[in-house]
mmCIF file with all atom_site columns, C-alpha atoms in Angstrom:
data_model
loop_
_atom_site.group_PDB
_atom_site.id
_atom_site.type_symbol
_atom_site.label_atom_id
_atom_site.label_alt_id
_atom_site.label_comp_id
_atom_site.label_asym_id
_atom_site.label_entity_id
_atom_site.label_seq_id
_atom_site.pdbx_PDB_ins_code
_atom_site.Cartn_x
_atom_site.Cartn_y
_atom_site.Cartn_z
_atom_site.occupancy
_atom_site.B_iso_or_equiv
_atom_site.pdbx_formal_charge
_atom_site.auth_seq_id
_atom_site.auth_comp_id
_atom_site.auth_asym_id
_atom_site.auth_atom_id
_atom_site.pdbx_PDB_model_num
ATOM 1   C CA . MET A 1 1   ? 0.004  -0.085 0.054   1.00 32.00 ? 274 MET A CA 1
ATOM 2   C CA . THR A 1 2   ? 1.389  3.469  -0.738  1.00 33.00 ? 275 THR A CA 1
ATOM 3   C CA . THR A 1 3   ? 0.484  6.742  0.607   1.00 32.00 ? 276 THR A CA 1
ATOM 4   C CA . GLU A 1 4   ? 0.185  9.949  -1.493  1.00 35.00 ? 277 GLU A CA 1
ATOM 5   C CA . SER A 1 5   ? 2.447  12.630 -0.297  1.00 38.00 ? 278 SER A CA 1
ATOM 6   C CA . PRO A 1 6   ? 0.540  15.775 0.707   1.00 39.00 ? 279 PRO A CA 1
ATOM 7   C CA . ALA A 1 7   ? 2.668  17.690 -1.760  1.00 43.00 ? 280 ALA A CA 1
ATOM 8   C CA . HIS A 1 8   ? 1.211  15.624 -4.571  1.00 46.00 ? 281 HIS A CA 1
ATOM 9   C CA . THR A 1 9   ? -2.544 15.542 -3.619  1.00 45.00 ? 282 THR A CA 1
ATOM 10  C CA . PRO A 1 10  ? -4.892 17.186 -6.038  1.00 64.00 ? 283 PRO A CA 1
ATOM 11  C CA . ALA A 1 11  ? -5.734 19.975 -3.419  1.00 68.00 ? 284 ALA A CA 1
ATOM 12  C CA . ALA A 1 12  ? -2.014 20.698 -2.935  1.00 63.00 ? 285 ALA A CA 1
ATOM 13  C CA . THR A 1 13  ? -1.269 20.879 -6.531  1.00 69.00 ? 286 THR A CA 1
ATOM 14  C CA . SER A 1 14  ? -4.374 23.049 -7.228  1.00 78.00 ? 287 SER A CA 1
ATOM 15  C CA . ALA A 1 15  ? -3.075 25.533 -4.543  1.00 77.00 ? 288 ALA A CA 1
ATOM 16  C CA . LEU A 1 16  ? 0.319  25.517 -6.010  1.00 75.00 ? 289 LEU A CA 1
ATOM 17  C CA . LEU A 1 17  ? -1.017 26.257 -9.448  1.00 81.00 ? 290 LEU A CA 1
ATOM 18  C CA . THR A 1 18  ? -3.210 28.995 -8.230  1.00 85.00 ? 291 THR A CA 1
ATOM 19  C CA . THR A 1 19  ? -0.082 30.545 -6.517  1.00 83.00 ? 292 THR A CA 1
ATOM 20  C CA . VAL A 1 20  ? 1.881  30.313 -9.642  1.00 84.00 ? 293 VAL A CA 1
ATOM 21  C CA . GLY A 1 21  ? -0.848 31.825 -11.637 1.00 88.00 ? 294 GLY A CA 1
ATOM 22  C CA . ASN A 1 22  ? -1.173 34.676 -9.208  1.00 88.00 ? 295 ASN A CA 1
ATOM 23  C CA . LYS A 1 23  ? 2.603  35.312 -9.478  1.00 87.00 ? 296 LYS A CA 1
ATOM 24  C CA . ILE A 1 24  ? 2.522  35.370 -13.245 1.00 90.00 ? 297 ILE A CA 1
ATOM 25  C CA . ARG A 1 25  ? -0.458 37.741 -13.338 1.00 91.00 ? 298 ARG A CA 1
ATOM 26  C CA . SER A 1 26  ? 1.138  40.126 -10.756 1.00 89.00 ? 299 SER A CA 1
ATOM 27  C CA . MET A 1 27  ? 4.368  40.159 -12.425 1.00 87.00 ? 300 MET A CA 1
ATOM 28  C CA . ARG A 1 28  ? 2.710  40.767 -15.834 1.00 91.00 ? 301 ARG A CA 1
ATOM 29  C CA . LYS A 1 29  ? 0.816  43.756 -14.463 1.00 91.00 ? 302 LYS A CA 1
ATOM 30  C CA . GLU A 1 30  ? 3.839  45.157 -12.688 1.00 89.00 ? 303 GLU A CA 1
ATOM 31  C CA . LYS A 1 31  ? 5.523  45.228 -16.155 1.00 88.00 ? 304 LYS A CA 1
ATOM 32  C CA . GLY A 1 32  ? 2.520  46.959 -17.579 1.00 91.00 ? 305 GLY A CA 1
ATOM 33  C CA . MET A 1 33  ? 1.867  44.054 -19.985 1.00 91.00 ? 306 MET A CA 1
ATOM 34  C CA . THR A 1 34  ? -1.592 42.825 -21.412 1.00 92.00 ? 307 THR A CA 1
ATOM 35  C CA . LEU A 1 35  ? -2.408 39.243 -21.805 1.00 90.00 ? 308 LEU A CA 1
ATOM 36  C CA . ALA A 1 36  ? -2.145 39.756 -25.572 1.00 92.00 ? 309 ALA A CA 1
ATOM 37  C CA . GLN A 1 37  ? 1.307  41.226 -25.206 1.00 91.00 ? 310 GLN A CA 1
ATOM 38  C CA . LEU A 1 38  ? 2.552  38.426 -23.076 1.00 92.00 ? 311 LEU A CA 1
ATOM 39  C CA . SER A 1 39  ? 1.029  35.812 -25.466 1.00 90.00 ? 312 SER A CA 1
ATOM 40  C CA . GLU A 1 40  ? 2.995  37.491 -28.236 1.00 88.00 ? 313 GLU A CA 1
ATOM 41  C CA . VAL A 1 41  ? 6.386  37.393 -26.779 1.00 86.00 ? 314 VAL A CA 1
ATOM 42  C CA . THR A 1 42  ? 6.068  33.825 -25.465 1.00 85.00 ? 315 THR A CA 1
ATOM 43  C CA . GLY A 1 43  ? 4.403  32.241 -28.443 1.00 84.00 ? 316 GLY A CA 1
ATOM 44  C CA . LEU A 1 44  ? 1.792  30.881 -26.083 1.00 88.00 ? 317 LEU A CA 1
ATOM 45  C CA . SER A 1 45  ? -2.051 31.476 -26.973 1.00 90.00 ? 318 SER A CA 1
ATOM 46  C CA . GLN A 1 46  ? -3.724 34.069 -25.030 1.00 92.00 ? 319 GLN A CA 1
ATOM 47  C CA . ALA A 1 47  ? -6.202 31.504 -23.806 1.00 93.00 ? 320 ALA A CA 1
ATOM 48  C CA . SER A 1 48  ? -3.467 29.270 -22.403 1.00 92.00 ? 321 SER A CA 1
ATOM 49  C CA . VAL A 1 49  ? -1.921 32.223 -20.537 1.00 93.00 ? 322 VAL A CA 1
ATOM 50  C CA . SER A 1 50  ? -5.293 33.208 -19.124 1.00 93.00 ? 323 SER A CA 1
ATOM 51  C CA . GLN A 1 51  ? -5.759 29.662 -18.019 1.00 93.00 ? 324 GLN A CA 1
ATOM 52  C CA . ILE A 1 52  ? -2.424 29.476 -16.258 1.00 92.00 ? 325 ILE A CA 1
ATOM 53  C CA . GLU A 1 53  ? -3.024 32.908 -14.466 1.00 92.00 ? 326 GLU A CA 1
ATOM 54  C CA . ARG A 1 54  ? -6.212 31.603 -13.192 1.00 91.00 ? 327 ARG A CA 1
ATOM 55  C CA . GLY A 1 55  ? -4.607 28.301 -11.832 1.00 88.00 ? 328 GLY A CA 1
ATOM 56  C CA . LEU A 1 56  ? -6.809 26.382 -14.447 1.00 89.00 ? 329 LEU A CA 1
ATOM 57  C CA . ALA A 1 57  ? -3.824 24.769 -16.218 1.00 86.00 ? 330 ALA A CA 1
ATOM 58  C CA . ASN A 1 58  ? -0.767 22.596 -15.111 1.00 83.00 ? 331 ASN A CA 1
ATOM 59  C CA . PRO A 1 59  ? 1.921  24.203 -17.227 1.00 83.00 ? 332 PRO A CA 1
ATOM 60  C CA . SER A 1 60  ? 4.973  22.275 -18.391 1.00 77.00 ? 333 SER A CA 1
ATOM 61  C CA . PHE A 1 61  ? 8.448  23.357 -17.358 1.00 73.00 ? 334 PHE A CA 1
ATOM 62  C CA . THR A 1 62  ? 8.884  24.524 -21.052 1.00 76.00 ? 335 THR A CA 1
ATOM 63  C CA . THR A 1 63  ? 5.782  26.735 -20.724 1.00 83.00 ? 336 THR A CA 1
ATOM 64  C CA . LEU A 1 64  ? 7.022  28.211 -17.489 1.00 83.00 ? 337 LEU A CA 1
ATOM 65  C CA . ALA A 1 65  ? 10.331 28.955 -18.968 1.00 79.00 ? 338 ALA A CA 1
ATOM 66  C CA . GLN A 1 66  ? 8.627  30.742 -21.862 1.00 83.00 ? 339 GLN A CA 1
ATOM 67  C CA . LEU A 1 67  ? 6.596  32.793 -19.504 1.00 88.00 ? 340 LEU A CA 1
ATOM 68  C CA . ALA A 1 68  ? 9.637  33.642 -17.458 1.00 83.00 ? 341 ALA A CA 1
ATOM 69  C CA . HIS A 1 69  ? 11.557 34.739 -20.571 1.00 79.00 ? 342 HIS A CA 1
ATOM 70  C CA . GLY A 1 70  ? 8.560  36.796 -21.677 1.00 85.00 ? 343 GLY A CA 1
ATOM 71  C CA . LEU A 1 71  ? 8.512  38.399 -18.346 1.00 86.00 ? 344 LEU A CA 1
ATOM 72  C CA . ASP A 1 72  ? 12.210 38.943 -18.412 1.00 79.00 ? 345 ASP A CA 1
ATOM 73  C CA . ILE A 1 73  ? 12.732 37.155 -15.151 1.00 77.00 ? 346 ILE A CA 1
ATOM 74  C CA . PRO A 1 74  ? 14.528 33.939 -14.064 1.00 70.00 ? 347 PRO A CA 1
ATOM 75  C CA . VAL A 1 75  ? 12.563 30.852 -14.230 1.00 70.00 ? 348 VAL A CA 1
ATOM 76  C CA . GLY A 1 76  ? 13.539 30.330 -10.626 1.00 65.00 ? 349 GLY A CA 1
ATOM 77  C CA . LYS A 1 77  ? 11.009 32.999 -9.472  1.00 70.00 ? 350 LYS A CA 1
ATOM 78  C CA . PHE A 1 78  ? 8.270  30.346 -9.987  1.00 70.00 ? 351 PHE A CA 1
ATOM 79  C CA . PHE A 1 79  ? 9.911  28.010 -7.401  1.00 59.00 ? 352 PHE A CA 1
ATOM 80  C CA . ILE A 1 80  ? 7.329  28.737 -4.781  1.00 51.00 ? 353 ILE A CA 1
ATOM 81  C CA . GLY A 1 81  ? 7.364  28.375 -1.024  1.00 52.00 ? 354 GLY A CA 1
ATOM 82  C CA . GLN A 1 82  ? 11.142 28.063 -0.610  1.00 54.00 ? 355 GLN A CA 1
ATOM 83  C CA . PRO A 1 83  ? 12.873 31.265 0.784   1.00 58.00 ? 356 PRO A CA 1
ATOM 84  C CA . ASP A 1 84  ? 16.403 32.164 -0.642  1.00 59.00 ? 357 ASP A CA 1
ATOM 85  C CA . SER A 1 85  ? 19.239 30.376 1.039   1.00 62.00 ? 358 SER A CA 1
ATOM 86  C CA . LYS A 1 86  ? 21.827 32.217 3.104   1.00 74.00 ? 359 LYS A CA 1
ATOM 87  C CA . SER A 1 87  ? 24.332 29.492 2.814   1.00 82.00 ? 360 SER A CA 1
ATOM 88  C CA . PRO A 1 88  ? 26.454 29.233 -0.453  1.00 87.00 ? 361 PRO A CA 1
ATOM 89  C CA . VAL A 1 89  ? 26.075 25.326 -0.241  1.00 90.00 ? 362 VAL A CA 1
ATOM 90  C CA . VAL A 1 90  ? 23.167 23.512 -1.812  1.00 85.00 ? 363 VAL A CA 1
ATOM 91  C CA . ARG A 1 91  ? 22.806 20.089 -0.480  1.00 87.00 ? 364 ARG A CA 1
ATOM 92  C CA . LYS A 1 92  ? 21.328 17.364 -2.863  1.00 86.00 ? 365 LYS A CA 1
ATOM 93  C CA . HIS A 1 93  ? 18.269 16.965 -0.644  1.00 82.00 ? 366 HIS A CA 1
ATOM 94  C CA . GLU A 1 94  ? 17.729 20.642 -0.654  1.00 80.00 ? 367 GLU A CA 1
ATOM 95  C CA . ARG A 1 95  ? 17.495 21.339 -4.158  1.00 78.00 ? 368 ARG A CA 1
ATOM 96  C CA . ARG A 1 96  ? 14.504 23.422 -5.372  1.00 76.00 ? 369 ARG A CA 1
ATOM 97  C CA . ASN A 1 97  ? 12.463 21.779 -8.055  1.00 73.00 ? 370 ASN A CA 1
ATOM 98  C CA . LEU A 1 98  ? 9.000  21.932 -9.722  1.00 55.00 ? 371 LEU A CA 1
ATOM 99  C CA . VAL A 1 99  ? 7.776  18.658 -8.662  1.00 52.00 ? 372 VAL A CA 1
ATOM 100 C CA . GLY A 1 100 ? 3.972  18.885 -7.688  1.00 49.00 ? 373 GLY A CA 1
ATOM 101 C CA . VAL A 1 101 ? 3.573  21.860 -9.941  1.00 50.00 ? 374 VAL A CA 1
ATOM 102 C CA . THR A 1 102 ? 4.372  20.506 -13.331 1.00 48.00 ? 375 THR A CA 1
ATOM 103 C CA . LYS A 1 103 ? 4.989  16.735 -12.721 1.00 44.00 ? 376 LYS A CA 1
ATOM 104 C CA . LYS A 1 104 ? 2.083  15.642 -14.913 1.00 44.00 ? 377 LYS A CA 1
ATOM 105 C CA . SER A 1 105 ? 3.287  17.659 -17.918 1.00 44.00 ? 378 SER A CA 1
ATOM 106 C CA . MET A 1 106 ? 6.969  17.083 -17.287 1.00 46.00 ? 379 MET A CA 1
ATOM 107 C CA . GLY A 1 107 ? 6.609  13.125 -17.158 1.00 52.00 ? 380 GLY A CA 1
ATOM 108 C CA . GLU A 1 108 ? 9.675  12.049 -15.665 1.00 68.00 ? 381 GLU A CA 1
ATOM 109 C CA . ALA A 1 109 ? 11.909 15.059 -16.322 1.00 79.00 ? 382 ALA A CA 1
ATOM 110 C CA . VAL A 1 110 ? 13.724 16.599 -13.464 1.00 84.00 ? 383 VAL A CA 1
ATOM 111 C CA . TYR A 1 111 ? 14.769 20.278 -13.215 1.00 83.00 ? 384 TYR A CA 1
ATOM 112 C CA . GLU A 1 112 ? 16.543 21.205 -9.975  1.00 84.00 ? 385 GLU A CA 1
ATOM 113 C CA . LEU A 1 113 ? 18.259 24.445 -9.076  1.00 83.00 ? 386 LEU A CA 1
ATOM 114 C CA . LEU A 1 114 ? 21.845 24.078 -8.063  1.00 88.00 ? 387 LEU A CA 1
ATOM 115 C CA . THR A 1 115 ? 22.468 27.817 -7.041  1.00 84.00 ? 388 THR A CA 1
ATOM 116 C CA . PRO A 1 116 ? 21.226 28.888 -3.559  1.00 82.00 ? 389 PRO A CA 1
ATOM 117 C CA . ASP A 1 117 ? 18.972 31.575 -5.090  1.00 70.00 ? 390 ASP A CA 1
ATOM 118 C CA . GLN A 1 118 ? 18.267 34.053 -7.958  1.00 64.00 ? 391 GLN A CA 1
ATOM 119 C CA . ASN A 1 119 ? 20.222 36.884 -6.774  1.00 67.00 ? 392 ASN A CA 1
ATOM 120 C CA . GLY A 1 120 ? 23.631 36.166 -8.357  1.00 71.00 ? 393 GLY A CA 1
ATOM 121 C CA . ALA A 1 121 ? 24.862 36.658 -11.863 1.00 77.00 ? 394 ALA A CA 1
ATOM 122 C CA . LEU A 1 122 ? 24.299 33.067 -12.979 1.00 83.00 ? 395 LEU A CA 1
ATOM 123 C CA . GLU A 1 123 ? 21.814 30.214 -12.536 1.00 83.00 ? 396 GLU A CA 1
ATOM 124 C CA . ALA A 1 124 ? 22.851 26.563 -12.644 1.00 89.00 ? 397 ALA A CA 1
ATOM 125 C CA . GLN A 1 125 ? 20.352 23.646 -12.915 1.00 88.00 ? 398 GLN A CA 1
ATOM 126 C CA . TRP A 1 126 ? 20.697 19.855 -12.687 1.00 91.00 ? 399 TRP A CA 1
ATOM 127 C CA . ILE A 1 127 ? 18.496 18.364 -15.557 1.00 92.00 ? 400 ILE A CA 1
ATOM 128 C CA . GLU A 1 128 ? 17.322 14.779 -16.111 1.00 92.00 ? 401 GLU A CA 1
ATOM 129 C CA . THR A 1 129 ? 15.318 13.991 -19.255 1.00 91.00 ? 402 THR A CA 1
ATOM 130 C CA . PRO A 1 130 ? 13.864 10.852 -20.218 1.00 92.00 ? 403 PRO A CA 1
ATOM 131 C CA . PRO A 1 131 ? 13.748 9.198  -23.660 1.00 93.00 ? 404 PRO A CA 1
ATOM 132 C CA . GLY A 1 132 ? 11.392 11.153 -25.842 1.00 92.00 ? 405 GLY A CA 1
ATOM 133 C CA . HIS A 1 133 ? 11.815 14.412 -24.153 1.00 90.00 ? 406 HIS A CA 1
ATOM 134 C CA . ASP A 1 134 ? 11.434 17.214 -26.688 1.00 89.00 ? 407 ASP A CA 1
ATOM 135 C CA . THR A 1 135 ? 11.168 21.051 -26.436 1.00 85.00 ? 408 THR A CA 1
ATOM 136 C CA . SER A 1 136 ? 11.097 21.671 -30.142 1.00 87.00 ? 409 SER A CA 1
ATOM 137 C CA . ALA A 1 137 ? 7.400  22.763 -30.145 1.00 80.00 ? 410 ALA A CA 1
ATOM 138 C CA . THR A 1 138 ? 8.498  25.890 -28.010 1.00 76.00 ? 411 THR A CA 1
ATOM 139 C CA . PRO A 1 139 ? 12.069 27.008 -28.942 1.00 82.00 ? 412 PRO A CA 1
ATOM 140 C CA . PHE A 1 140 ? 13.819 29.200 -26.306 1.00 82.00 ? 413 PHE A CA 1
ATOM 141 C CA . ARG A 1 141 ? 15.256 32.434 -27.166 1.00 79.00 ? 414 ARG A CA 1
ATOM 142 C CA . HIS A 1 142 ? 16.388 35.025 -24.571 1.00 77.00 ? 415 HIS A CA 1
ATOM 143 C CA . SER A 1 143 ? 19.205 37.277 -23.474 1.00 78.00 ? 416 SER A CA 1
ATOM 144 C CA . GLY A 1 144 ? 22.493 35.874 -22.082 1.00 85.00 ? 417 GLY A CA 1
ATOM 145 C CA . GLU A 1 145 ? 24.736 32.949 -22.484 1.00 92.00 ? 418 GLU A CA 1
ATOM 146 C CA . GLU A 1 146 ? 24.451 29.175 -21.719 1.00 93.00 ? 419 GLU A CA 1
ATOM 147 C CA . PHE A 1 147 ? 26.858 26.271 -20.979 1.00 97.00 ? 420 PHE A CA 1
ATOM 148 C CA . GLY A 1 148 ? 25.772 22.661 -20.601 1.00 97.00 ? 421 GLY A CA 1
ATOM 149 C CA . ILE A 1 149 ? 27.671 19.501 -20.005 1.00 98.00 ? 422 ILE A CA 1
ATOM 150 C CA . ILE A 1 150 ? 26.320 15.942 -20.306 1.00 98.00 ? 423 ILE A CA 1
ATOM 151 C CA . LEU A 1 151 ? 27.073 13.695 -17.235 1.00 98.00 ? 424 LEU A CA 1
ATOM 152 C CA . ALA A 1 152 ? 25.137 10.586 -18.455 1.00 98.00 ? 425 ALA A CA 1
ATOM 153 C CA . GLY A 1 153 ? 23.222 9.584  -21.438 1.00 97.00 ? 426 GLY A CA 1
ATOM 154 C CA . ARG A 1 154 ? 22.927 11.652 -24.695 1.00 97.00 ? 427 ARG A CA 1
ATOM 155 C CA . LYS A 1 155 ? 20.982 14.568 -25.818 1.00 97.00 ? 428 LYS A CA 1
ATOM 156 C CA . ASP A 1 156 ? 20.496 16.778 -29.100 1.00 98.00 ? 429 ASP A CA 1
ATOM 157 C CA . ILE A 1 157 ? 20.801 20.402 -28.859 1.00 97.00 ? 430 ILE A CA 1
ATOM 158 C CA . TYR A 1 158 ? 19.480 22.397 -31.794 1.00 97.00 ? 431 TYR A CA 1
ATOM 159 C CA . LEU A 1 159 ? 20.890 25.944 -32.289 1.00 97.00 ? 432 LEU A CA 1
ATOM 160 C CA . ASP A 1 160 ? 18.658 27.760 -34.958 1.00 94.00 ? 433 ASP A CA 1
ATOM 161 C CA . GLY A 1 161 ? 17.855 24.346 -36.474 1.00 94.00 ? 434 GLY A CA 1
ATOM 162 C CA . GLU A 1 162 ? 21.436 22.932 -36.436 1.00 97.00 ? 435 GLU A CA 1
ATOM 163 C CA . CYS A 1 163 ? 21.702 19.666 -34.350 1.00 98.00 ? 436 CYS A CA 1
ATOM 164 C CA . HIS A 1 164 ? 24.543 19.156 -32.103 1.00 98.00 ? 437 HIS A CA 1
ATOM 165 C CA . SER A 1 165 ? 24.553 15.585 -30.684 1.00 98.00 ? 438 SER A CA 1
ATOM 166 C CA . LEU A 1 166 ? 26.171 15.364 -27.189 1.00 98.00 ? 439 LEU A CA 1
ATOM 167 C CA . GLU A 1 167 ? 27.163 12.305 -25.114 1.00 98.00 ? 440 GLU A CA 1
ATOM 168 C CA . ALA A 1 168 ? 28.709 11.928 -21.649 1.00 98.00 ? 441 ALA A CA 1
ATOM 169 C CA . GLY A 1 169 ? 31.576 14.305 -21.183 1.00 98.00 ? 442 GLY A CA 1
ATOM 170 C CA . ASP A 1 170 ? 30.630 16.657 -23.955 1.00 98.00 ? 443 ASP A CA 1
ATOM 171 C CA . SER A 1 171 ? 29.900 20.304 -23.306 1.00 98.00 ? 444 SER A CA 1
ATOM 172 C CA . ILE A 1 172 ? 28.423 23.183 -25.189 1.00 98.00 ? 445 ILE A CA 1
ATOM 173 C CA . THR A 1 173 ? 28.376 26.918 -24.938 1.00 98.00 ? 446 THR A CA 1
ATOM 174 C CA . PHE A 1 174 ? 26.270 29.324 -26.938 1.00 97.00 ? 447 PHE A CA 1
ATOM 175 C CA . SER A 1 175 ? 24.444 32.604 -26.960 1.00 95.00 ? 448 SER A CA 1
ATOM 176 C CA . SER A 1 176 ? 20.891 32.288 -25.755 1.00 89.00 ? 449 SER A CA 1
ATOM 177 C CA . ASP A 1 177 ? 19.469 34.727 -28.258 1.00 88.00 ? 450 ASP A CA 1
ATOM 178 C CA . ILE A 1 178 ? 19.838 31.963 -30.885 1.00 92.00 ? 451 ILE A CA 1
ATOM 179 C CA . PRO A 1 179 ? 16.602 29.995 -31.063 1.00 90.00 ? 452 PRO A CA 1
ATOM 180 C CA . HIS A 1 180 ? 17.407 26.670 -29.202 1.00 92.00 ? 453 HIS A CA 1
ATOM 181 C CA . TRP A 1 181 ? 15.630 23.552 -28.171 1.00 91.00 ? 454 TRP A CA 1
ATOM 182 C CA . TYR A 1 182 ? 16.384 20.037 -26.824 1.00 93.00 ? 455 TYR A CA 1
ATOM 183 C CA . LYS A 1 183 ? 15.654 16.422 -27.637 1.00 95.00 ? 456 LYS A CA 1
ATOM 184 C CA . ASN A 1 184 ? 16.445 13.079 -26.058 1.00 95.00 ? 457 ASN A CA 1
ATOM 185 C CA . ARG A 1 185 ? 15.822 10.730 -28.893 1.00 95.00 ? 458 ARG A CA 1
ATOM 186 C CA . TYR A 1 186 ? 17.786 7.953  -27.229 1.00 96.00 ? 459 TYR A CA 1
ATOM 187 C CA . GLU A 1 187 ? 16.992 5.021  -24.939 1.00 94.00 ? 460 GLU A CA 1
ATOM 188 C CA . GLU A 1 188 ? 18.585 6.159  -21.789 1.00 95.00 ? 461 GLU A CA 1
ATOM 189 C CA . VAL A 1 189 ? 17.818 9.079  -19.414 1.00 94.00 ? 462 VAL A CA 1
ATOM 190 C CA . CYS A 1 190 ? 20.039 12.093 -20.083 1.00 96.00 ? 463 CYS A CA 1
ATOM 191 C CA . VAL A 1 191 ? 21.699 13.736 -17.022 1.00 96.00 ? 464 VAL A CA 1
ATOM 192 C CA . ALA A 1 192 ? 23.113 17.272 -17.529 1.00 97.00 ? 465 ALA A CA 1
ATOM 193 C CA . ILE A 1 193 ? 24.254 20.408 -15.652 1.00 97.00 ? 466 ILE A CA 1
ATOM 194 C CA . TRP A 1 194 ? 23.120 23.621 -17.394 1.00 93.00 ? 467 TRP A CA 1
ATOM 195 C CA . VAL A 1 195 ? 24.300 27.089 -16.369 1.00 92.00 ? 468 VAL A CA 1
ATOM 196 C CA . ASN A 1 196 ? 22.852 30.498 -17.620 1.00 86.00 ? 469 ASN A CA 1
ATOM 197 C CA . ALA A 1 197 ? 24.437 33.895 -17.273 1.00 85.00 ? 470 ALA A CA 1
ATOM 198 C CA . PRO A 1 198 ? 22.713 36.140 -16.526 1.00 72.00 ? 471 PRO A CA 1
ATOM 199 C CA . HIS A 1 199 ? 20.214 34.066 -14.686 1.00 59.00 ? 472 HIS A CA 1
ATOM 200 C CA . ALA A 1 200 ? 17.465 34.156 -17.547 1.00 54.00 ? 473 ALA A CA 1
ATOM 201 C CA . TRP A 1 201 ? 16.564 30.452 -17.422 1.00 48.00 ? 474 TRP A CA 1
#
């Protein structure tokens, strides 16, 4: 017999989605943006943005990233309920993640913050993507620079349509203003560390 963690119950998830939606709406209004404007810069439909703001949709990590880029904020701002750490050390069990908010849409993908907070000049993430993971439907494009290194498995990184296939030990650096997306078309989970500077991701 298994017991569902309170963090993953429907009621808890609904509360998290409502909080995230309220944050997005508040940040959009602070920047003087309309729903239509945020829709245009993110490539998301106006209806989708509206549903997310009202807590009626369970957005994928990719969608949250698109919204963060459209609002010109680090996606870490959506990591709710966890105050900034005063320690420079991030223990494995203390990594911030989006489990409970986007698990349904993410499948088995894992995105965890390796930096203590979003106040520094860079942001690093531990990323695990399962076979079939694909963000080509919503390419990323934002300011800054990115560095990634594959720790296990393989992944394809597309820069403006050009595919770069990386395997364990390979790394890549590129300007984030180039349209880019990721695919794991292989049979094993890919584990990678990704660094963005400034912390736009």
